[in-house]
Each structure stands twice: as structure tokens, then as C-alpha cells.
Coordinates of N, CA and C in Angstrom, one line a residue:
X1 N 109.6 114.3 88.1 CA 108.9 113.2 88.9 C 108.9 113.6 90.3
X2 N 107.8 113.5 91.0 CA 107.8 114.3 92.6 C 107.6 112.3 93.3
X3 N 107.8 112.8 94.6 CA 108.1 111.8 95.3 C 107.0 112.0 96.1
X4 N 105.3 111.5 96.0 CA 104.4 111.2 96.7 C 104.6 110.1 97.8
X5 N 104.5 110.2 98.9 CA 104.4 109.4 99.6 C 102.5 108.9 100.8
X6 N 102.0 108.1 100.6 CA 101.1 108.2 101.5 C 101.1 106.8 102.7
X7 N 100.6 107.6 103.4 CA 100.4 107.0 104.5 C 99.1 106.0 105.0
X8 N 99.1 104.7 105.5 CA 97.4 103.8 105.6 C 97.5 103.8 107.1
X9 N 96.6 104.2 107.8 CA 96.6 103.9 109.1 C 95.7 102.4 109.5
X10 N 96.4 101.4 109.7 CA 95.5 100.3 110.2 C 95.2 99.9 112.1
X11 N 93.6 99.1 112.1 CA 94.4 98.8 113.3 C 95.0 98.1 114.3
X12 N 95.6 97.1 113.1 CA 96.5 95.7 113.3 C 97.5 95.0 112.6
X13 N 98.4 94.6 112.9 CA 98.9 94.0 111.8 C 98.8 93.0 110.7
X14 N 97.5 92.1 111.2 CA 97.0 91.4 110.0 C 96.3 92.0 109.1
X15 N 95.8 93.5 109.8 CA 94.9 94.1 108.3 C 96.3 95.1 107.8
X16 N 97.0 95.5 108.8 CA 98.6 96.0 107.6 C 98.7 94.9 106.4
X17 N 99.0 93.9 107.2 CA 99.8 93.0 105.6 C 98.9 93.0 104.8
X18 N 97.4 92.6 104.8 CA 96.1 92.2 103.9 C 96.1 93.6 103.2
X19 N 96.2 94.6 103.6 CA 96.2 95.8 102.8 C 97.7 95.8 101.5
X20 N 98.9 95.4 102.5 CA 100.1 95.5 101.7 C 99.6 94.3 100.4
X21 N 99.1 93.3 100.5 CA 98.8 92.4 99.5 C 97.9 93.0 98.3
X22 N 96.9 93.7 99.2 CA 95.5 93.7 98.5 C 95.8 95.5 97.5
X23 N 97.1 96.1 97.9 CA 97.8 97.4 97.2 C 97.7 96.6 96.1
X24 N 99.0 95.6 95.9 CA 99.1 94.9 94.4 C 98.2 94.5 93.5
X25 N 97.2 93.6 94.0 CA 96.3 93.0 93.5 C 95.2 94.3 92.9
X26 N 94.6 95.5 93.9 CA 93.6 96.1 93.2 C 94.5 97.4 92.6
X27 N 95.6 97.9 93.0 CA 96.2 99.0 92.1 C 97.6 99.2 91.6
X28 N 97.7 97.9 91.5 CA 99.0 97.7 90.5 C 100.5 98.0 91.1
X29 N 100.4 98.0 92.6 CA 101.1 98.5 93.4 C 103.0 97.5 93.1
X30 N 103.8 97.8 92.9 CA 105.4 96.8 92.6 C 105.8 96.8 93.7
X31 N 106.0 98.3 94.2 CA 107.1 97.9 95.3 C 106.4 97.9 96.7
X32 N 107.2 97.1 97.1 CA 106.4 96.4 98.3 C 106.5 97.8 99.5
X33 N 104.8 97.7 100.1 CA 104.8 98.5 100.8 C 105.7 98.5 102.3
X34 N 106.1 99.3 103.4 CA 107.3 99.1 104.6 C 105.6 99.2 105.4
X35 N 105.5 98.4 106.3 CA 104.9 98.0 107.8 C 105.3 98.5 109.0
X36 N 105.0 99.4 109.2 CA 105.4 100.1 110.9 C 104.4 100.1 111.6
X37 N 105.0 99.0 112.8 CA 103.9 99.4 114.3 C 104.0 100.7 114.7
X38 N 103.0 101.5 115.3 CA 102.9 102.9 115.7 C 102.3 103.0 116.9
X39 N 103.1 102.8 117.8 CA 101.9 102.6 119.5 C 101.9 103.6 119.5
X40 N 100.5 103.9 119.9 CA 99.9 105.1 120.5 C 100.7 106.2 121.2
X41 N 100.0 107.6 121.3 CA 101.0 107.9 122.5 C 100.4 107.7 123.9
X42 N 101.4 107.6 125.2 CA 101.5 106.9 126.3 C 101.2 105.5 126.8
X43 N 101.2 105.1 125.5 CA 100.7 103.4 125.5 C 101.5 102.7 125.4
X44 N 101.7 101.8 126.6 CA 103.0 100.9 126.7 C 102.3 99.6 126.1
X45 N 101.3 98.9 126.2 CA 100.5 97.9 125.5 C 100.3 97.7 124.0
X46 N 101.0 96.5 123.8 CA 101.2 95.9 122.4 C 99.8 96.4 121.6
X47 N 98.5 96.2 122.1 CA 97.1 95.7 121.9 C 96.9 97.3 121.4
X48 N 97.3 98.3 122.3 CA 97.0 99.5 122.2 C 97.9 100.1 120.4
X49 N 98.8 99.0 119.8 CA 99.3 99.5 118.7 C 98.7 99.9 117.5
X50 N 98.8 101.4 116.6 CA 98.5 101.3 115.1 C 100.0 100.5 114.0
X51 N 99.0 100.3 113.0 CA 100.3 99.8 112.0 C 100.1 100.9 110.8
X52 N 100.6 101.3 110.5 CA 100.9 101.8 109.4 C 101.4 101.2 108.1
X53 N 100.9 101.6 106.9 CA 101.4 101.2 105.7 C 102.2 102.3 105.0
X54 N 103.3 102.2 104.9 CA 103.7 103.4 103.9 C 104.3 103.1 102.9
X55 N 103.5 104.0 101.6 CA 103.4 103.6 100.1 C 104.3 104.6 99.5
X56 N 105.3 103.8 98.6 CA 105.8 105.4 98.0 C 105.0 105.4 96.3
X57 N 104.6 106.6 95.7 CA 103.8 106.8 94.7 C 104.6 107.9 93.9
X58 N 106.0 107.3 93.1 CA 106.7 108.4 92.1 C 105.9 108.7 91.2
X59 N 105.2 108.5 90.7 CA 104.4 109.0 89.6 C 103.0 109.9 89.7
X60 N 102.8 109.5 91.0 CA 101.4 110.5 91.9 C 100.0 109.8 91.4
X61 N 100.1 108.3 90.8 CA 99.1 107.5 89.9 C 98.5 107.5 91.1
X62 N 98.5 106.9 92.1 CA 97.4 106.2 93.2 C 96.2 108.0 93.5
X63 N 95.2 107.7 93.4 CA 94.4 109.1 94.1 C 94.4 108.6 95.6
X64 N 94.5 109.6 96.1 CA 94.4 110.0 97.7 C 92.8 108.9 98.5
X65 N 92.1 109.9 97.7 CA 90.5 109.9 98.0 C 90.3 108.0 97.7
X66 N 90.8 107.4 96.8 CA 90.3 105.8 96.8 C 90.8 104.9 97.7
X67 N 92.6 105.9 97.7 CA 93.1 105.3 99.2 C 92.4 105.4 100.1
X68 N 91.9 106.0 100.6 CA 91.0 106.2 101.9 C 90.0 105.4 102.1
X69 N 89.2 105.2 101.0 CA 88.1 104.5 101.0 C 88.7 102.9 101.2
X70 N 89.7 102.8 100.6 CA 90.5 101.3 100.4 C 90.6 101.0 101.4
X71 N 91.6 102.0 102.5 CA 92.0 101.4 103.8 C 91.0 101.4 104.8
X72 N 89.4 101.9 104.4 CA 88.4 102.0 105.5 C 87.7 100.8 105.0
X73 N 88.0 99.7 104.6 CA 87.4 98.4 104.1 C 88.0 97.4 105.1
X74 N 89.5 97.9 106.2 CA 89.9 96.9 106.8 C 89.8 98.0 108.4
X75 N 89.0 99.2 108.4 CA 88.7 100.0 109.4 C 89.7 100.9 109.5
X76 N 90.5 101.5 109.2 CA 91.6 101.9 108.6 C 91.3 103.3 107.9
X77 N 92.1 104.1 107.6 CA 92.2 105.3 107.0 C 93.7 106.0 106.7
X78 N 93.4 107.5 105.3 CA 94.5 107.8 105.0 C 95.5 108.8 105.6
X79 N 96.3 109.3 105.9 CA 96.8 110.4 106.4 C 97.7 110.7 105.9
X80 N 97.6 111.9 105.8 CA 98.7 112.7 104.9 C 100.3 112.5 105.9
X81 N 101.1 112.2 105.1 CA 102.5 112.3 105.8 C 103.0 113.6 106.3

């Protein structure tokens, strides 16, 4: 069993959680995804913050490519960890 982890880049916290909700509901997601603000670099402004979603995926079931498409529904995208 390998330890996939992926990364959602959002670009706020209400589309972080709507994505952490909308994991479960469209891909079966259990464990709840961890929410990190990610400010920019040299950005001391709240406004100027990314959130991140980070998914862990033991089984490697989630595809990469639908995540991406998923998280560009809330303007958003994937990055490799």
C-alpha cells in the first residue's frame, strides 16, 4: 500500500471547506481532508492568502487528472506535493 498524497490549491477558504465537503459527496472521500492557509510569498495580507487541501489517498483510487478538473470548478487547481 503506497501513501499518495495530493495537494488542491484554492483561492479561499470558503472554496477550501466546499471542496473538503464536496471530496465526500462526489468521491467517496472518509477521512476528512487537513485545511492550510498558504500566504503567498512576501505577502503579509490575509486577502493575498492560498488554502490548500491536503488529501491523503492510501489506495491511489482518486486519479490525479479528475482532481484537477474538480478543484478548477471552485478556480482552484492540483499540485503535486
Amino acid at each position: 500500500m503506497s501513501d499518495v498524497r495530493h495537494v488542491l490549491v484554492l483561492p479561499d477558504r470558503d472554496a477550501a471547506e466546499e471542496v473538503a465537503e464536496a471530496l465526500r459527496e462526489r468521491f467517496g472521500v472518509t477521512e476528512e481532508p487537513r485545511l492550510v492557509r498558504d500566504a503567498l510569498a512576501g505577502e503579509d495580507d490575509a486577502e493575498d492568502a492560498q488554502w490548500l487541501v491536503l488529501l491523503r489517498d492510501e489506495d491511489a483510487a482518486l486519479d490525479p487528472a479528475e482532481l484537477d478538473e474538480f478543484a478548477g470548478e471552485w478556480e482552484g487547481w492540483r499540485e503535486e506535493p
